XYZ file of C-alpha atoms in Angstrom:
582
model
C 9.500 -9.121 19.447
C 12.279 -8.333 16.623
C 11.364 -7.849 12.874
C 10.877 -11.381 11.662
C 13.786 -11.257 8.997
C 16.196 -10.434 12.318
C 15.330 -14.289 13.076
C 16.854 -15.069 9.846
C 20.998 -14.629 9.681
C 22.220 -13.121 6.532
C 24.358 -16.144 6.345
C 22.023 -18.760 6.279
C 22.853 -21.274 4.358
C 19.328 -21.212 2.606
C 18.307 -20.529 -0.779
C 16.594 -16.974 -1.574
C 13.586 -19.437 -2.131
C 13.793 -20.939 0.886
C 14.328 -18.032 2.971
C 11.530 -16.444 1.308
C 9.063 -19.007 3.133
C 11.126 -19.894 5.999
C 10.468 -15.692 6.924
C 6.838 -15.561 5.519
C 6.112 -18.886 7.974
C 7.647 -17.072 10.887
C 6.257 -13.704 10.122
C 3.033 -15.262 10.089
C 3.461 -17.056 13.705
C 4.446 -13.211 15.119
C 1.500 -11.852 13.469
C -1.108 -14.564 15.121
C 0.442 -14.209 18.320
C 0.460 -10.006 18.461
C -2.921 -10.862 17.710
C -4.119 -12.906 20.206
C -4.788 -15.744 17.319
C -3.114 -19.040 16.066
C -1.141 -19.730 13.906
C -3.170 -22.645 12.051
C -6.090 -19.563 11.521
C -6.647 -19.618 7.889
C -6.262 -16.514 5.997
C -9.286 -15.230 4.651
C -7.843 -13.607 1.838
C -4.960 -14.716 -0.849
C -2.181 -12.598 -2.226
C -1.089 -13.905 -5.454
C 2.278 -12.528 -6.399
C 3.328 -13.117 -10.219
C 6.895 -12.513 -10.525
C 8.986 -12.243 -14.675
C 12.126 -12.580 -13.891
C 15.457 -12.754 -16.602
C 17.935 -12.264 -13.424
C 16.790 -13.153 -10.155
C 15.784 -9.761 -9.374
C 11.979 -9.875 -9.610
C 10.952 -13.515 -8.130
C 13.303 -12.067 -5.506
C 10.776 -9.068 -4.626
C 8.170 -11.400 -5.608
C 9.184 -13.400 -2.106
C 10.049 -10.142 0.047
C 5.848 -9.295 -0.877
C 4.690 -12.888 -0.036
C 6.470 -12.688 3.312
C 5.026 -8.967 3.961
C 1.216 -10.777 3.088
C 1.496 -13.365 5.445
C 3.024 -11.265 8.273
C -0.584 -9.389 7.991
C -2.433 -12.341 8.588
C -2.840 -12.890 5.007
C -2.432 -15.913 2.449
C 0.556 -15.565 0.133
C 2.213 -17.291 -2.621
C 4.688 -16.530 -5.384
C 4.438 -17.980 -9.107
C 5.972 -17.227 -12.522
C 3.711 -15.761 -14.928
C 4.269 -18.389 -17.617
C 2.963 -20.990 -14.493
C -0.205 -18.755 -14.397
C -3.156 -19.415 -17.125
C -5.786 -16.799 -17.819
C -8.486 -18.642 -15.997
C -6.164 -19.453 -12.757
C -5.723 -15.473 -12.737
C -9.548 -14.684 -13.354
C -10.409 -16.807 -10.238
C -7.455 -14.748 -8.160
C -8.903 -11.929 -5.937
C -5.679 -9.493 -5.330
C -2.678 -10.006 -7.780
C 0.651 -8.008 -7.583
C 3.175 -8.550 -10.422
C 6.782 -7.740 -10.375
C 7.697 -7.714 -14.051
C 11.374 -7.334 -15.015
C 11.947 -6.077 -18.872
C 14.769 -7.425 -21.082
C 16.252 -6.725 -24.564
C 13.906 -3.732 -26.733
C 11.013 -4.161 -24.439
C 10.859 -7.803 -24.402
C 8.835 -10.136 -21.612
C 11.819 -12.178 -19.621
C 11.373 -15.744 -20.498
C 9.324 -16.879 -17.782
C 7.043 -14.328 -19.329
C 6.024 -14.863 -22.345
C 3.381 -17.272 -22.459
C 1.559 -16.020 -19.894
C 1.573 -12.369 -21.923
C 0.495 -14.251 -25.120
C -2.546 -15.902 -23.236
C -3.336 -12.349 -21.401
C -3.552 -10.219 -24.747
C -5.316 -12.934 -27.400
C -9.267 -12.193 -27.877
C -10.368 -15.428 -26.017
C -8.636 -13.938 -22.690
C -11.519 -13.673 -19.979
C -12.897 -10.743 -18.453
C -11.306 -9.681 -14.509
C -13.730 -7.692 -13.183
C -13.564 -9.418 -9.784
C -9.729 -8.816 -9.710
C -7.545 -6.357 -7.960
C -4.371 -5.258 -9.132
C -0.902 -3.723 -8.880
C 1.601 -4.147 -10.474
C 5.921 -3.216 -10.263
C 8.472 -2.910 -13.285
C 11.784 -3.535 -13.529
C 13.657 -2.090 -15.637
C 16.948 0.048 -17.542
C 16.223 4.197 -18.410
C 19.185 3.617 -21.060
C 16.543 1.680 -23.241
C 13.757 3.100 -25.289
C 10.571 0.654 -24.016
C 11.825 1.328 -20.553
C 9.843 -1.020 -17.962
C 7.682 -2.281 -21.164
C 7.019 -5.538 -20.087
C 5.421 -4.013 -16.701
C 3.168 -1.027 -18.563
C 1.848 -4.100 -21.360
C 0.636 -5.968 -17.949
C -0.327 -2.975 -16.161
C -2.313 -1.992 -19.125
C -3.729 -5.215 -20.751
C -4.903 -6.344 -16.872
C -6.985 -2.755 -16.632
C -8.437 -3.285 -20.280
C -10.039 -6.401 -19.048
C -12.082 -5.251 -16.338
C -9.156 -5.670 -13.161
C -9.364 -2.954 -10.884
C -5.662 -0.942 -9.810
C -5.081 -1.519 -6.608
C -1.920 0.961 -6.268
C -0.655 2.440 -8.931
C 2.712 0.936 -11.472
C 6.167 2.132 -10.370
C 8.837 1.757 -12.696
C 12.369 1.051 -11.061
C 15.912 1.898 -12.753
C 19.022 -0.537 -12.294
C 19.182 1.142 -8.578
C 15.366 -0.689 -7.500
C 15.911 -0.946 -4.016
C 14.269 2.032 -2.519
C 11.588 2.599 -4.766
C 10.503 -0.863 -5.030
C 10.649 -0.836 -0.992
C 8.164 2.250 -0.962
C 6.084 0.377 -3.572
C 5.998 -2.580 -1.749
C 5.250 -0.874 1.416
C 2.593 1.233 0.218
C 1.086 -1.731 -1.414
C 1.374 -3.513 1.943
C -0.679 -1.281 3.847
C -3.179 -0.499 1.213
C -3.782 -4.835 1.211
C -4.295 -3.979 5.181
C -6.850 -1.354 4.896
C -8.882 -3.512 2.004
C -8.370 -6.922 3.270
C -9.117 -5.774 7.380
C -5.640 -7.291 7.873
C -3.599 -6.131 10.671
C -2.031 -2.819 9.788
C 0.203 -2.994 13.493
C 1.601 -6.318 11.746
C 2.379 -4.718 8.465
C 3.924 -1.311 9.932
C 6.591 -3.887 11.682
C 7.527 -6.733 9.524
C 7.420 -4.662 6.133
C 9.625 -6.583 4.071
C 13.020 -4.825 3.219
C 14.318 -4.616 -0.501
C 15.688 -7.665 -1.670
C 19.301 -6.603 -1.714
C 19.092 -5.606 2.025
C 18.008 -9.359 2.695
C 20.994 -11.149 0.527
C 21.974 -14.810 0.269
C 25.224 -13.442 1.752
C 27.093 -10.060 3.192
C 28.148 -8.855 -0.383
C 25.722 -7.357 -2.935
C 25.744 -4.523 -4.916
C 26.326 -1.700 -2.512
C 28.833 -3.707 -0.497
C 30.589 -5.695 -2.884
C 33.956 -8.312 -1.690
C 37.046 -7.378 -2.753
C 38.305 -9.630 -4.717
C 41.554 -10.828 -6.093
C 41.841 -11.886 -9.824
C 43.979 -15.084 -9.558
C 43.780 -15.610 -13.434
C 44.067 -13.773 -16.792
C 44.087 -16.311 -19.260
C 43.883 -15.338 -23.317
C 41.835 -18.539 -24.355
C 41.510 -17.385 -28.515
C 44.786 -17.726 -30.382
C 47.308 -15.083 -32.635
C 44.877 -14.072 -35.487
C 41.378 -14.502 -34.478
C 39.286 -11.261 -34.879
C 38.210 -11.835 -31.320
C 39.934 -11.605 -28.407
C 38.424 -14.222 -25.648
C 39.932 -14.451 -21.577
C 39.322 -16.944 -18.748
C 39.178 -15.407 -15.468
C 39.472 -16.796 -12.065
C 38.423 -14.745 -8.777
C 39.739 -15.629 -5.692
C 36.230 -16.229 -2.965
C 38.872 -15.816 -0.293
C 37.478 -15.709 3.110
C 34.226 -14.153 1.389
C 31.712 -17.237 2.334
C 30.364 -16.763 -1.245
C 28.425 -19.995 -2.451
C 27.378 -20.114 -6.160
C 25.721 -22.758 -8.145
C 26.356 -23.457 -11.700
C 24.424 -21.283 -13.973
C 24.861 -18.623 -11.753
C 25.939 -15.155 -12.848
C 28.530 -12.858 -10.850
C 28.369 -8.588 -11.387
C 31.936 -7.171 -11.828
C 32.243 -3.757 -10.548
C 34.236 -1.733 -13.180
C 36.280 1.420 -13.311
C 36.180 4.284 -15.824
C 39.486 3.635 -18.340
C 41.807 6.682 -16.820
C 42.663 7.721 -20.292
C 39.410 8.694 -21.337
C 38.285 9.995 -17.613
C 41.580 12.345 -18.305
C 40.315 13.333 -22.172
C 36.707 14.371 -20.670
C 38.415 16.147 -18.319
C 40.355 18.038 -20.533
C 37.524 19.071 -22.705
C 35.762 20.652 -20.063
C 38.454 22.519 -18.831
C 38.429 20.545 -15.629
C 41.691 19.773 -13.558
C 39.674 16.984 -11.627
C 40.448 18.025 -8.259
C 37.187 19.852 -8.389
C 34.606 18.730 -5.645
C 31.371 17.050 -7.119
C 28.813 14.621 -4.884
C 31.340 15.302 -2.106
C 34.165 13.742 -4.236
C 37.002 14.812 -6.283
C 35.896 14.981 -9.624
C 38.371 13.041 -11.138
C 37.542 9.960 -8.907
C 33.662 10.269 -9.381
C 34.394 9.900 -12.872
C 36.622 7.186 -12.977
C 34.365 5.132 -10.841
C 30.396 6.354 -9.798
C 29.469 7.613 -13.625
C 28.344 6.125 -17.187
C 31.082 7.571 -19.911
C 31.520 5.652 -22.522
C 27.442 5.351 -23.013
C 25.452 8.522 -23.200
C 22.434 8.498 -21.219
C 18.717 9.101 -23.342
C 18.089 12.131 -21.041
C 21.464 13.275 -22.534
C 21.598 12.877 -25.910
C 17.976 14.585 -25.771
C 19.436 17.560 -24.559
C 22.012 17.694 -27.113
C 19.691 18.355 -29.689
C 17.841 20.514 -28.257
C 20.934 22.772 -27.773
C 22.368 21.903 -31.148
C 19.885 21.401 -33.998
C 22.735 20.973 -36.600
C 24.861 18.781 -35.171
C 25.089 15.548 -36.659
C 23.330 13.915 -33.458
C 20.412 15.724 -33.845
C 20.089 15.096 -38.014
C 19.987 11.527 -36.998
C 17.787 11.566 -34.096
C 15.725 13.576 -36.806
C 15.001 11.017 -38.943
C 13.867 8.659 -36.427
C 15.621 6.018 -37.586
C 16.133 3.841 -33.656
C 18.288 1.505 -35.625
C 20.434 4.155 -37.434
C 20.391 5.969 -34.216
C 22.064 2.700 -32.479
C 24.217 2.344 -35.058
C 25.566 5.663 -35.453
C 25.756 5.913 -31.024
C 27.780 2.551 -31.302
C 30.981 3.966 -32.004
C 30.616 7.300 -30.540
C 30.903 8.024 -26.177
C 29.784 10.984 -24.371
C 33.009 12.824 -25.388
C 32.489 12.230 -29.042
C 28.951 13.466 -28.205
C 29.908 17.003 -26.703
C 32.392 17.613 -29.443
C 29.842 16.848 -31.965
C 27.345 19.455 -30.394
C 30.420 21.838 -30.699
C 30.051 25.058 -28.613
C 26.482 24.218 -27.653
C 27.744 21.594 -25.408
C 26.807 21.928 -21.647
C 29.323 22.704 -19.470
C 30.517 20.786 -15.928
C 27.515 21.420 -13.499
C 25.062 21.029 -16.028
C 26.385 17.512 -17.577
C 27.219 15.857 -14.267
C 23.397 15.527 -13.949
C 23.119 13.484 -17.406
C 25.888 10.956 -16.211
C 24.225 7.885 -15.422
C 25.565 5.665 -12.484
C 28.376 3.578 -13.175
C 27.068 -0.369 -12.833
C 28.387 -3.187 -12.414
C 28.234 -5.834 -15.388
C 26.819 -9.404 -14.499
C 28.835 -12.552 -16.646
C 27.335 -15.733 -16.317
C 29.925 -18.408 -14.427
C 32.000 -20.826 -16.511
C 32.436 -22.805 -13.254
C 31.003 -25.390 -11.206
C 31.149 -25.210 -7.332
C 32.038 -28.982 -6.952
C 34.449 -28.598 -9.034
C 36.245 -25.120 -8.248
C 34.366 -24.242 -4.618
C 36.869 -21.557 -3.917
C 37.426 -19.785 -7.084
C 34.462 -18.302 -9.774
C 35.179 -18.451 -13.286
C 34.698 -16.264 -16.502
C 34.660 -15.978 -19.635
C 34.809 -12.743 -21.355
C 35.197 -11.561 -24.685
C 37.121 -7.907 -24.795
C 34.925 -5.452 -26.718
C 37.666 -3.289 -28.497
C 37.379 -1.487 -31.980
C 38.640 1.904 -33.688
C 36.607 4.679 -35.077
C 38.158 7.513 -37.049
C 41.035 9.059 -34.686
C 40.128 7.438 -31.107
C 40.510 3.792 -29.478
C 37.345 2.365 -27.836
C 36.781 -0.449 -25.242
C 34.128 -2.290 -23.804
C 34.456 -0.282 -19.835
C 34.156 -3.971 -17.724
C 35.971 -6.115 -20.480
C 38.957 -4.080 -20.683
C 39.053 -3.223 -17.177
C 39.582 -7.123 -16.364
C 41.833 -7.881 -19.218
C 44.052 -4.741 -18.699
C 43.639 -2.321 -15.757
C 42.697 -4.907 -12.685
C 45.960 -5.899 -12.514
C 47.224 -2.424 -11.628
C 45.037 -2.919 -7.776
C 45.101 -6.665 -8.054
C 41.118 -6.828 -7.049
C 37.545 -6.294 -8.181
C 34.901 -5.805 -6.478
C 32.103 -8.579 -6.971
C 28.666 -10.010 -5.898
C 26.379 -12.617 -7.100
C 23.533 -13.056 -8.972
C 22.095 -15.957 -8.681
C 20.002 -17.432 -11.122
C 17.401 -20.090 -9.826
C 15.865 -20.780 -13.406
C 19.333 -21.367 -15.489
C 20.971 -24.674 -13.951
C 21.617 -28.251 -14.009
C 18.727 -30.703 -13.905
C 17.993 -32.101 -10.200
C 17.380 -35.369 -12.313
C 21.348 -36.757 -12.953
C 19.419 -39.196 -15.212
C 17.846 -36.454 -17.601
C 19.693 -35.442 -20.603
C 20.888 -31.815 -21.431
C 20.940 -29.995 -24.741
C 23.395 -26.815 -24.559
C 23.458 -24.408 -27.407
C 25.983 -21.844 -26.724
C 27.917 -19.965 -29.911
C 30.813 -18.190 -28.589
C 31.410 -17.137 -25.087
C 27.770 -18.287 -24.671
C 29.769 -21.597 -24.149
C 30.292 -20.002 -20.510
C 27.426 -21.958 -18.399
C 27.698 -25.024 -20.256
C 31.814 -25.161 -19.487
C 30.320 -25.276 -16.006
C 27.158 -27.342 -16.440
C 29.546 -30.473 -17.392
C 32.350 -30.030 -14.727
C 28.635 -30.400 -12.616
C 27.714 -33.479 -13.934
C 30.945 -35.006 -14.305
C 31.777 -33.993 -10.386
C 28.092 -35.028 -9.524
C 28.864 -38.434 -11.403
C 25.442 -37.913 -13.292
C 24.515 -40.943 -16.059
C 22.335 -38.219 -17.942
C 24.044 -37.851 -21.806
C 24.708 -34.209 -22.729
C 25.201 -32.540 -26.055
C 26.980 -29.411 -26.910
C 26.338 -27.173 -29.945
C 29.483 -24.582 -29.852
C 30.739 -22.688 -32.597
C 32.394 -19.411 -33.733
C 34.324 -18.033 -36.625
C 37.546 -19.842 -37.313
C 38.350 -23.722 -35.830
C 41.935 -22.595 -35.949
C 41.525 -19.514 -33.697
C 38.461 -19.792 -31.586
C 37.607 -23.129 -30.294
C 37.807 -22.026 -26.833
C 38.465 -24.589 -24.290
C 39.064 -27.477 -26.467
C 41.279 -29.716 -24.678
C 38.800 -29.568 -22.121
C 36.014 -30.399 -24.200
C 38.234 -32.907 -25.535
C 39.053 -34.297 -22.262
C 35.410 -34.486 -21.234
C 34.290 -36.424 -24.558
C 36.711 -38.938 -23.897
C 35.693 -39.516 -20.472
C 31.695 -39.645 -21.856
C 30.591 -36.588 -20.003
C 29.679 -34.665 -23.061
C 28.145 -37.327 -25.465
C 28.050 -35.349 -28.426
C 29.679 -32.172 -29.496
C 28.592 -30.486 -32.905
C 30.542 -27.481 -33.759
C 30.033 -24.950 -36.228
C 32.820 -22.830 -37.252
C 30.951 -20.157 -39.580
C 34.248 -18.774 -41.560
C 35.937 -22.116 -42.577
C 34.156 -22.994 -45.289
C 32.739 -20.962 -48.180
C 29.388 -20.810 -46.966
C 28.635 -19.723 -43.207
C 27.483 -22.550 -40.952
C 25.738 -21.813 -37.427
C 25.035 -23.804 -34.550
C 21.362 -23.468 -35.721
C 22.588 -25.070 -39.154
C 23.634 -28.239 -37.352
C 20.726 -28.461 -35.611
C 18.858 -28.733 -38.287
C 21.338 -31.163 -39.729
C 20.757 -33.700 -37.056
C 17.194 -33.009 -36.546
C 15.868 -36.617 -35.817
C 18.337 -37.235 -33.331
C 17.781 -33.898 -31.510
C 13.730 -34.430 -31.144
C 14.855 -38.203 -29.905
C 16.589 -36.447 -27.159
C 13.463 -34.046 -26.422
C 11.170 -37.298 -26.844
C 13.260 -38.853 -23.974
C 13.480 -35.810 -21.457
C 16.033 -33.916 -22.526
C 16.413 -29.813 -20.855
C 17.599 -27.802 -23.264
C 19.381 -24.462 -22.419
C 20.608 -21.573 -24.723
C 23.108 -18.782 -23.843
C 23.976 -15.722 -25.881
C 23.213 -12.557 -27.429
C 19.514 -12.220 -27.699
C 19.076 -9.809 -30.599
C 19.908 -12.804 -32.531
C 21.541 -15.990 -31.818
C 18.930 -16.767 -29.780
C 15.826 -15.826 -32.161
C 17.916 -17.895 -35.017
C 18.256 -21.069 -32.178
C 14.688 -21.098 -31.411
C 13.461 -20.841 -34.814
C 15.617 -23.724 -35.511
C 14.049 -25.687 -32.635
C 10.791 -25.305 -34.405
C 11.574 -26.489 -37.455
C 13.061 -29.353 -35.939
C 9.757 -30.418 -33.776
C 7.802 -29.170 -36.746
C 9.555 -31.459 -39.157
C 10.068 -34.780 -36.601
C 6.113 -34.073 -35.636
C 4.798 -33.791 -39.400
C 1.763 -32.071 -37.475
C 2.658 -28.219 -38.537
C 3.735 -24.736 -37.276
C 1.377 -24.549 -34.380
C 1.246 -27.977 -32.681
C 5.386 -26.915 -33.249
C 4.948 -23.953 -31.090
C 2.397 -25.798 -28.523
C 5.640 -28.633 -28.132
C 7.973 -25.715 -27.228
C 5.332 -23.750 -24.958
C 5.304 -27.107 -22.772
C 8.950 -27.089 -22.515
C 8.795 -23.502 -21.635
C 6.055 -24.509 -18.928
C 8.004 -27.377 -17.480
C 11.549 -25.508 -17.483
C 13.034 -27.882 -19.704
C 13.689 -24.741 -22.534
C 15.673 -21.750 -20.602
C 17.384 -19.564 -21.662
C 20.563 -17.112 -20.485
C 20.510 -14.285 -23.052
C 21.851 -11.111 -23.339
């Protein structure tokens, strides 16, 4: 009989959801049947996996181990943390948890409550529980995998018992979190009595191997960029674009909300100044490659790697790097790193510098960057859209650019095509109620989801109001797609629009600061249904938005700060408050 995911085309037209069942069901039919059993035999024990998720990524892995359980013989089911209350876990027998990690160490979204019940003092003892647990995670961030070691650590403190021990996964998972998961797998099969025969041949692979279509991450689609549209106008201080790719023949499906990775390439100017300052022509080999085109597209340049700015200092202790890492100041560390790439970094350590052999090794992988879709499907099924800001500023004597932003506004057009996959993002989308209202707050190109969020509704023909809260710096110059917006109030898809443009008046007015302004009206909305989504940057746009949405349920309630934060925890629970932030 053939693996069980074999049964299961990579085309399918299912969701990764679905296809996470639809392969658990039928791995657990070959299981019975290799062993002489039924398929309506009831598992004697239960595999709870707890996915956090920001991207996809996790609840992904979360289904590949549910399917691997029940191809054992076991029971198996996936849930969010947040869906998972201290006393549901202390009556669970054997709990995996795939934790992702976003921003400085923070729990995804779908994360946080459950880590606030998990580490207060009333949180109940799990002696009866075993445990193991997977992080997900980024090696260019200080509180690498954090979210996974708080779990890891917080479930052993209260009596669980470690099943397998944590592995913490960089951007390239795959592999490791396949040997995790089939480790874990096998160890279920010796403790549990489950079949080990069943789990040596239907071992899950890694979720990229298993995609929603042919193109992922190692085997991106080639694809054309149709349009390169400038959307801010002549003397705004930002410089916006809409994109369009071209699906082609690719068979890519997205759903609004969705986000799509862009693979970039290294800017050749500054592949050729790195170059240069190692004395390298570029036709050297390196990883089988001319060194030249390794670094223009496999490796991190314009961000230094941790592992190498800590061997800067160690091989130059007066270098400015190293007085600043010195101080341990993370925040003056970021700031001073902002403006400076890895050649700025080997000039600063000045003859100390390693040479070719020795830096290749520090050179992170270049990765794609994921940009969360300004289209809808119904609307534009053939075609994905963007919308990217271009990250350019000066420091002292050199030019610097964002590596993905400029790459689509000015170097794609030299090859005409990208490569490109999606990530799909089952938590961040329209509600499956047309009737329910929807509360967007998106500053900026945060607008992107929302742009696609009403072409959705108005191609859906939904009766559920919607209200937009957009702003940026100058009316004038950045009100990004407003003869669309225009259009769309007109037509009574978007009900309301408040906009906050911060620079036009003498004192600086946020999206948060109309919130506030309209504050009755906004918990009406909530009072009657409404989902409300936020996209941005996380650092703070997003902390400002929320605290906003506090005050508002706080003041509207008149019951205080906590019964405020008890409101907003059951939005959180019932996925009417998501987020998209970055």
């Amino acid at each position: 009989m053939p693996p069980t995911g074999a049964l299961i085309p990579a085309d399918a037209p299912f969701s990764a959801a679905q296809e996470s069942w639809l392969a658990g069901f039928l791995a657990g039919i070959a299981a019975a049947g290799r062993r002489g059993t039924t398929a309506s035999d009831a598992p004697t024990t239960t595999v709870d996996v707890l996915f956090g998720t920001q991207t996809g990524n996790a609840e992904s892995l979360a289904g590949e181990l549910v399917s691997g359980a029940r191809a054992q013989g076991l029971g198996g089911r996936a849930t969010a943390l947040d869906d998972v209350t201290p006393e549901r876990l202390a009556a669970m027998s054997h709990v995996l948890v795939v934790a992702s990690t976003y921003g400085e160490g923070e729990m995804p979204d779908n994360a946080g409550l459950f880590w606030e019940a998990l580490q207060a003092a009333t949180a109940p003892r799990l002696e009866g529980l075993r445990y193991a647990v997977l992080g997900l995670g980024d090696r260019g961030y200080d509180d690498f995998c954090q979210a996974a070691k708080l779990i890891d650590t917080r479930l052993e403190q209260l009596g669980a018992t470690r099943l397998y021990d944590r592995v913490d996964c960089d951007v390239d998972f795959e592999e490791p979190a396949a040997a995790w998961t089939a480790a874990v797998l096998e160890r279920l099969a010796a403790e549990t009595g489950a079949d080990p025969a069943a789990a040596a041949q239907v071992t899950p692979a890694p979720a990229a191997a298993r995609p929603r279509s042919q193109w992922n991450k190692r085997n991106p689609y080639r694809s054309r960029l149709a349009v390169n549209r400038l959307l801010s106008a002549p003397g705004s201080a930002k410089e916006i674009r809409h994109y369009e790719f071209d699906l082609g023949d690719s068979g890519i499906t997205y759903a609004a909300g969705d986000a799509l990775a862009v693979v970039p390439v290294n800017d050749d100017v500054l592949v050729g100044e790195l170059l240069a300052h190692l004395g390298a022509s570029g036709d050297e080999e390196a990883d089988g490659r001319p060194l030249a085109a390794l670094l223009r597209t496999e490796r991190e340049i314009r961000t230094p790697s941790k592992e190498l700015i800590a061997d800067l200092v160690q091989r130059a202790p007066t270098s400015e790097l190293a007085s600043v890492v010195a101080r341990g100041d993370r925040a003056e560390l970021d700031n001073w790193l902002w403006d400076r790439d890895v050649l700025d970094l080997l000039r600063d350590a000045g003859s100390a510098a390693p040479g070719l052999d020795e830096l290749l090794p520090f050179l992170r992988p270049l990765q794609a960057r994921q940009y969360s879709i300004s289209s809808s499907p119904l609307a534009h099924p053939d075609r994905i859209h963007l919308t990217v800001a271009s990250v350019r500023y000066g420091s002292r004597d050199r030019r610097y650019e964002g590596v993905t932003s400029s790459y689509l506004a000015d170097r794609i057009g030299e090859e005409g095509a990208a490569g490109i996959y999606l990530q799909p993002n089952a938590s961040f989308g329209v509600p499956a109620d047309d009737d329910a209202p929807m509360i967007m707050i998106g500053p900026g190109t945060g607008i992107a989801p929302f742009r696609g969020f009403l072409h959705e509704r108005a191609a859906r023909g939904a009766s559920g109001r919607n209200w937009l809260f957009f702003g940026d710096q100058h009316r004038a110059t950045d009100f990004v797609y407003e003869e669309e917006l225009t259009d769309l109030r007109e037509r009574g898809v978007l009900t309301e629009l408040d906009l906050a443009f911060s620079r036009d008046q003498a004192e600086k007015v946020y999206v948060q600061t109309r919130m506030r302004e309209r504050s009755r009206e906004l918990y009406a909305w909530l009072e009657d249904g409404a989902h409300v989504y936020v996209c941005g940057d996380a650092s703070r746009m997003a902390k400002d938005v929320e605290a906003a949405l506090l005050g508002v349920i706080a003041e509207q309630r008149g019951r205080g700060g906590d019964d405020a934060a008890e409101y907003l925890a059951d939005l959180r629970r019932s996925k009417r408050y998501v987020r998209d932030v970055y």
